[in-house]
PDB file of C-alpha atoms in Angstrom:
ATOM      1  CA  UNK A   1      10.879   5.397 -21.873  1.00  0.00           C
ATOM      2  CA  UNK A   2       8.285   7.908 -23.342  1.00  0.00           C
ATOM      3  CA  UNK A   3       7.112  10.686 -21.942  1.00  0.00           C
ATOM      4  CA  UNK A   4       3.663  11.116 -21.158  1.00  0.00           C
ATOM      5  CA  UNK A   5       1.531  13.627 -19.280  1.00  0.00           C
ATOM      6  CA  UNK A   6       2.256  15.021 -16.336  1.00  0.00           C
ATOM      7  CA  UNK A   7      -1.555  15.155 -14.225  1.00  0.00           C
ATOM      8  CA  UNK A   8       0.122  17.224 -11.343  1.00  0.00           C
ATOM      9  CA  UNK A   9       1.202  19.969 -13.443  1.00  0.00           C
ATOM     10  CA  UNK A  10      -2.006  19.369 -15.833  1.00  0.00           C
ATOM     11  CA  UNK A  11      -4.460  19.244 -12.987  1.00  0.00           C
ATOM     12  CA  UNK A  12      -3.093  20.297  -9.947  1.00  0.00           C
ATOM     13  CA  UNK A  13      -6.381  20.252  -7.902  1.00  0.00           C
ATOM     14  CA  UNK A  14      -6.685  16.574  -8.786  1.00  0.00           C
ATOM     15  CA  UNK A  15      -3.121  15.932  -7.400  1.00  0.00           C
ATOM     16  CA  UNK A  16      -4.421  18.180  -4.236  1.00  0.00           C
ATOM     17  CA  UNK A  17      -7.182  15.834  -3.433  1.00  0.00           C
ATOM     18  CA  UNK A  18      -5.437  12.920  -3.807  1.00  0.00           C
ATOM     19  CA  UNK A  19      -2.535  14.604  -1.380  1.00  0.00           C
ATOM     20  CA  UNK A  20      -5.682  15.431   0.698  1.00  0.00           C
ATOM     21  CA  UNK A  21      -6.543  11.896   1.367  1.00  0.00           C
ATOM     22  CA  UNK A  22      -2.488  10.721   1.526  1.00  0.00           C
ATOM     23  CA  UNK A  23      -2.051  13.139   4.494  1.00  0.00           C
ATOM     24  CA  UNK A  24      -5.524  11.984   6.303  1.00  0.00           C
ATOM     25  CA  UNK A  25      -3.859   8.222   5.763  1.00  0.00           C
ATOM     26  CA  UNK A  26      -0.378   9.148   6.916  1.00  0.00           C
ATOM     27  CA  UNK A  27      -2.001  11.074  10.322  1.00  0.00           C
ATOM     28  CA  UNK A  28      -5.222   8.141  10.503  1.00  0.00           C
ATOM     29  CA  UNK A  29      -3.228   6.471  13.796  1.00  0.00           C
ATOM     30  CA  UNK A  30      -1.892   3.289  11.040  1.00  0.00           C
ATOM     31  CA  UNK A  31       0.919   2.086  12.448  1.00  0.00           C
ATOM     32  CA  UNK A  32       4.029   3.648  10.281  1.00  0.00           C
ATOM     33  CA  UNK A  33       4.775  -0.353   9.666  1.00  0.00           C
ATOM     34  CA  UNK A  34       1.358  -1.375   8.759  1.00  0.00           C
ATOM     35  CA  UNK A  35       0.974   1.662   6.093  1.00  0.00           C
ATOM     36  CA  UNK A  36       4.330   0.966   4.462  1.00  0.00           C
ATOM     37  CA  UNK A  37       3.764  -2.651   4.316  1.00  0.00           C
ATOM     38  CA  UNK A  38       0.204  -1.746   2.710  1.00  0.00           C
ATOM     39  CA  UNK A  39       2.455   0.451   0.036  1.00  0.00           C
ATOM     40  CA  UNK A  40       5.196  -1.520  -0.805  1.00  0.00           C
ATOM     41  CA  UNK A  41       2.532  -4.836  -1.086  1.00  0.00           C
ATOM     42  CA  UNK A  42       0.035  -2.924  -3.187  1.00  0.00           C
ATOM     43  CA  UNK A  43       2.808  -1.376  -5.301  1.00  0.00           C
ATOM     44  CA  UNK A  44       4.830  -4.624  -5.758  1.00  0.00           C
ATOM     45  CA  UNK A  45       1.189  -6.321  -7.543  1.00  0.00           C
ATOM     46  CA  UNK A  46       0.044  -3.272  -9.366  1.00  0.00           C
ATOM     47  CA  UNK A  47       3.908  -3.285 -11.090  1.00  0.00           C
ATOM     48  CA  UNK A  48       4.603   0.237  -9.993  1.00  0.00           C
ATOM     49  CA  UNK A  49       8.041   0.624 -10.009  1.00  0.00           C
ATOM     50  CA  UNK A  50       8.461   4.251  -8.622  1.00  0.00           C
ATOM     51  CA  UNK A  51       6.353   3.435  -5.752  1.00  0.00           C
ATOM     52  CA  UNK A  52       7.998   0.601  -4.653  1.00  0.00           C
ATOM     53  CA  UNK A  53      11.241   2.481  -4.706  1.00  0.00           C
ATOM     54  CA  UNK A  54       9.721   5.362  -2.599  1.00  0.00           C
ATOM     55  CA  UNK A  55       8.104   3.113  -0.034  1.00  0.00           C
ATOM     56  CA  UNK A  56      10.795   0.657   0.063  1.00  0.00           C
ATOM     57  CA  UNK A  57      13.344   3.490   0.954  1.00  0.00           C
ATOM     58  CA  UNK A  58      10.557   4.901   3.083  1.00  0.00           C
ATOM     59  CA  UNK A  59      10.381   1.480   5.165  1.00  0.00           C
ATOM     60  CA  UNK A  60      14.014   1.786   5.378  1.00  0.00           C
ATOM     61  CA  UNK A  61      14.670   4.908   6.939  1.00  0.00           C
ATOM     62  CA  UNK A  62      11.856   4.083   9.558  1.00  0.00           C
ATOM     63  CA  UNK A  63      13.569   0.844  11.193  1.00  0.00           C
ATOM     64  CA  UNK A  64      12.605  -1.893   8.276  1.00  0.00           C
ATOM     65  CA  UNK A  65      14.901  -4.871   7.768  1.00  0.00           C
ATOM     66  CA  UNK A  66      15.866  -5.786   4.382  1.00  0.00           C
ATOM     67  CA  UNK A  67      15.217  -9.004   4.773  1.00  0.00           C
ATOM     68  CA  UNK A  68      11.469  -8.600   5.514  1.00  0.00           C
ATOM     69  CA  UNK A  69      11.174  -6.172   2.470  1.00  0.00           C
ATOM     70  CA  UNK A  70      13.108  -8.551   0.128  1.00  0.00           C
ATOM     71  CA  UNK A  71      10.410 -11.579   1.645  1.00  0.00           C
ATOM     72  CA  UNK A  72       7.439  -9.354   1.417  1.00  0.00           C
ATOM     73  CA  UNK A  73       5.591 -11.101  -2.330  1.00  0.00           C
ATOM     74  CA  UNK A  74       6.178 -14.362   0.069  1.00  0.00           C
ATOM     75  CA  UNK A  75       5.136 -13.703   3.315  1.00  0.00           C
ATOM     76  CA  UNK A  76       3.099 -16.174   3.185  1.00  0.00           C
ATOM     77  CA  UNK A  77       6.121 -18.658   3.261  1.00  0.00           C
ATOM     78  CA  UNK A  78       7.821 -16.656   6.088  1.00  0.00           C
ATOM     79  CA  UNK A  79       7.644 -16.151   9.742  1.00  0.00           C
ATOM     80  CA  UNK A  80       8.805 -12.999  10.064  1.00  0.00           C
ATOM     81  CA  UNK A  81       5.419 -11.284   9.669  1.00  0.00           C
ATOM     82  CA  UNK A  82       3.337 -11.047  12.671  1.00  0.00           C
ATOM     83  CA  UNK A  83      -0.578 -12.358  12.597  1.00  0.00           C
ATOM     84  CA  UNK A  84      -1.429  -9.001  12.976  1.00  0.00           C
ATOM     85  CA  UNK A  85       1.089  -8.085   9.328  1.00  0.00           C
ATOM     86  CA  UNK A  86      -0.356 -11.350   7.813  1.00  0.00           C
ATOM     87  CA  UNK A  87      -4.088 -10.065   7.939  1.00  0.00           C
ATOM     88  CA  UNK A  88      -3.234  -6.849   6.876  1.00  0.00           C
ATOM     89  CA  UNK A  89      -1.023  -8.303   4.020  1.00  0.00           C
ATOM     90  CA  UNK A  90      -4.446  -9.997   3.550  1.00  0.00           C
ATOM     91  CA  UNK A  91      -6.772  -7.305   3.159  1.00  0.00           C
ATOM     92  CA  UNK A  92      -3.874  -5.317   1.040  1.00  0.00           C
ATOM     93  CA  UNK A  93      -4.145  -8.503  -1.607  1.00  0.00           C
ATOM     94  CA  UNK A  94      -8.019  -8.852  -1.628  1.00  0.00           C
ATOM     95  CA  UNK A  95      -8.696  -4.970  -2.430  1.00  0.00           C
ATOM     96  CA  UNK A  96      -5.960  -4.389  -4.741  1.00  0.00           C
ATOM     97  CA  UNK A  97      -6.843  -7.357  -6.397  1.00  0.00           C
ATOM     98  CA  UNK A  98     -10.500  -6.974  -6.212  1.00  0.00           C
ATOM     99  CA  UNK A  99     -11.424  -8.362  -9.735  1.00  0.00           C
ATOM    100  CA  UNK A 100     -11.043 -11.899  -8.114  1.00  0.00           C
ATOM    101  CA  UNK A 101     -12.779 -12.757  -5.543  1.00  0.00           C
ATOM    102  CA  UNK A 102     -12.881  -9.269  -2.642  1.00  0.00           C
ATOM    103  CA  UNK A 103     -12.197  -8.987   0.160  1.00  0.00           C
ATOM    104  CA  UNK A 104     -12.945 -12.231   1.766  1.00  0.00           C
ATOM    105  CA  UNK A 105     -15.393 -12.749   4.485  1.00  0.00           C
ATOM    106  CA  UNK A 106     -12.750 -15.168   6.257  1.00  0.00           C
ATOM    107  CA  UNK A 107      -9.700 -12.506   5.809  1.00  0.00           C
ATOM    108  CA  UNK A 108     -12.272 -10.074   6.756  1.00  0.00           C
ATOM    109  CA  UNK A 109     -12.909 -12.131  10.342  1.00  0.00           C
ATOM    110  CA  UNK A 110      -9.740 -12.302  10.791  1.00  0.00           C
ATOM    111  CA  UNK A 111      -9.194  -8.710  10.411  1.00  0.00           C
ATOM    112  CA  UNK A 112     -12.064  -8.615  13.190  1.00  0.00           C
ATOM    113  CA  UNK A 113     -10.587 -10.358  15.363  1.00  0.00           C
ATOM    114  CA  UNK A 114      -7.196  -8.125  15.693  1.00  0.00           C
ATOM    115  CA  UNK A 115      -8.417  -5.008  14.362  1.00  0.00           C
ATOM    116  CA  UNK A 116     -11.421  -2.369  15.816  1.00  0.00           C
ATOM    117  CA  UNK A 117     -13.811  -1.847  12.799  1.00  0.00           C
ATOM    118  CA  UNK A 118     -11.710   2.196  13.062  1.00  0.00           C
ATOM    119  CA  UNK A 119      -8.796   0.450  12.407  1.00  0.00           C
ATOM    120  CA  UNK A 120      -9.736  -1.639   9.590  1.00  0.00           C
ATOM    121  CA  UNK A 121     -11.350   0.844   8.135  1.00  0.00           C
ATOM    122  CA  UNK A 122      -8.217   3.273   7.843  1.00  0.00           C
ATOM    123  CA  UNK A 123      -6.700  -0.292   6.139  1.00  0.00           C
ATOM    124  CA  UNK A 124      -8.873  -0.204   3.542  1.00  0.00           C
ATOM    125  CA  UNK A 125      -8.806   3.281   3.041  1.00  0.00           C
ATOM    126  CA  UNK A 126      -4.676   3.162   2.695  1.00  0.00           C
ATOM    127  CA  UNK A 127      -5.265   0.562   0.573  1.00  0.00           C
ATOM    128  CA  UNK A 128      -7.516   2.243  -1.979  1.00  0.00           C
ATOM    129  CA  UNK A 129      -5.167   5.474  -1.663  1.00  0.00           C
ATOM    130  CA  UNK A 130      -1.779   3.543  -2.580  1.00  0.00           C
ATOM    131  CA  UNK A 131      -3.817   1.586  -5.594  1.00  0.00           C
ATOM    132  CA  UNK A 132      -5.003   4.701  -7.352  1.00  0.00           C
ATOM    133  CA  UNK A 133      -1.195   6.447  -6.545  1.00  0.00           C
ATOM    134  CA  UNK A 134      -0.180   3.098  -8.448  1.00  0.00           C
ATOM    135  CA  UNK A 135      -2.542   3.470 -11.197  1.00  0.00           C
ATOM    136  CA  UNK A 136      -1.438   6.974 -11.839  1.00  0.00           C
ATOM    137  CA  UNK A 137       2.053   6.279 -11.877  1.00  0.00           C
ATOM    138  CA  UNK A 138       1.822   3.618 -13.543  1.00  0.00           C
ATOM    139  CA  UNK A 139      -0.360   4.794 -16.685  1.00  0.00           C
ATOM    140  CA  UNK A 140       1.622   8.168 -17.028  1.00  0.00           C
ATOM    141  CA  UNK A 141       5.003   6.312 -16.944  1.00  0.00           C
ATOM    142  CA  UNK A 142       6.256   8.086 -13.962  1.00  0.00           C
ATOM    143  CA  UNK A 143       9.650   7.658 -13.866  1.00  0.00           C
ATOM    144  CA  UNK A 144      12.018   6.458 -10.474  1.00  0.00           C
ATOM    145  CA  UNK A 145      14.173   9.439  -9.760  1.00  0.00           C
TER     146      UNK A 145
END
């Protein structure tokens, strides 16, 4: 593959904001499930194969099952997601893929009904981190070590 820029050597106060916000996700009170699901789920849509890796491996060493992980783009045709994992799942499609429709009032309700509005608040917020960690990986070509 070619080699493009590298932004954290480039502009290393941009890559300190963004680690900034990634440390206020990772000590928010998310569930270490819930925020890994978020990663790999955003990840897997946004095509970003280095993150996927990383969170993948991440969910692994913290108790994951393979299975679940390998069923994750169809948990919609699985049981082994909670309700609580399904909304989330949710909410992780409707912002990453904003362009279509939103989030949805009836995911949102749902989210309601489960979640304090703390809670899905720090959701959406690990959801707009891991999208623009995706979109710099992606565009720069960052390669899976």
């Amino acid at each position: 593959m070619e080699n493009r820029i590298d932004i954290q050597k480039l502009e290393p106060n941009a890559y300190k904001a963004m680690f900034g916000l990634e440390n206020y996700i990772v000590n928010s009170g998310l569930s270490k499930t819930h925020l890994e699901l978020i990663k790999i789920r955003a990840s897997q849509i946004n095509g970003c194969a280095f993150c996927i890796n990383m969170h993948t491996s991440q969910a692994l060493k913290q108790g994951e099952t393979t299975q679940r992980i390998f069923l994750l783009n169809a948990w919609r045709e699985t049981d082994l997601f909670t309700e609580e994992e399904k909304v989330l799942l949710a909410i992780t499609e409707e912002v990453t893929l904003i362009n279509k429709n939103g989030l949805s009032t009836k995911t949102y309700n749902k989210a309601s009904a489960i979640f304090d509005e703390h809670y899905i608040a720090k959701i959406i917020m690990a959801v707009v981190t891991i999208n623009a960690w995706n979109r710099i990986a992606v565009s720069t070509l960052k390669q899976v070590e």
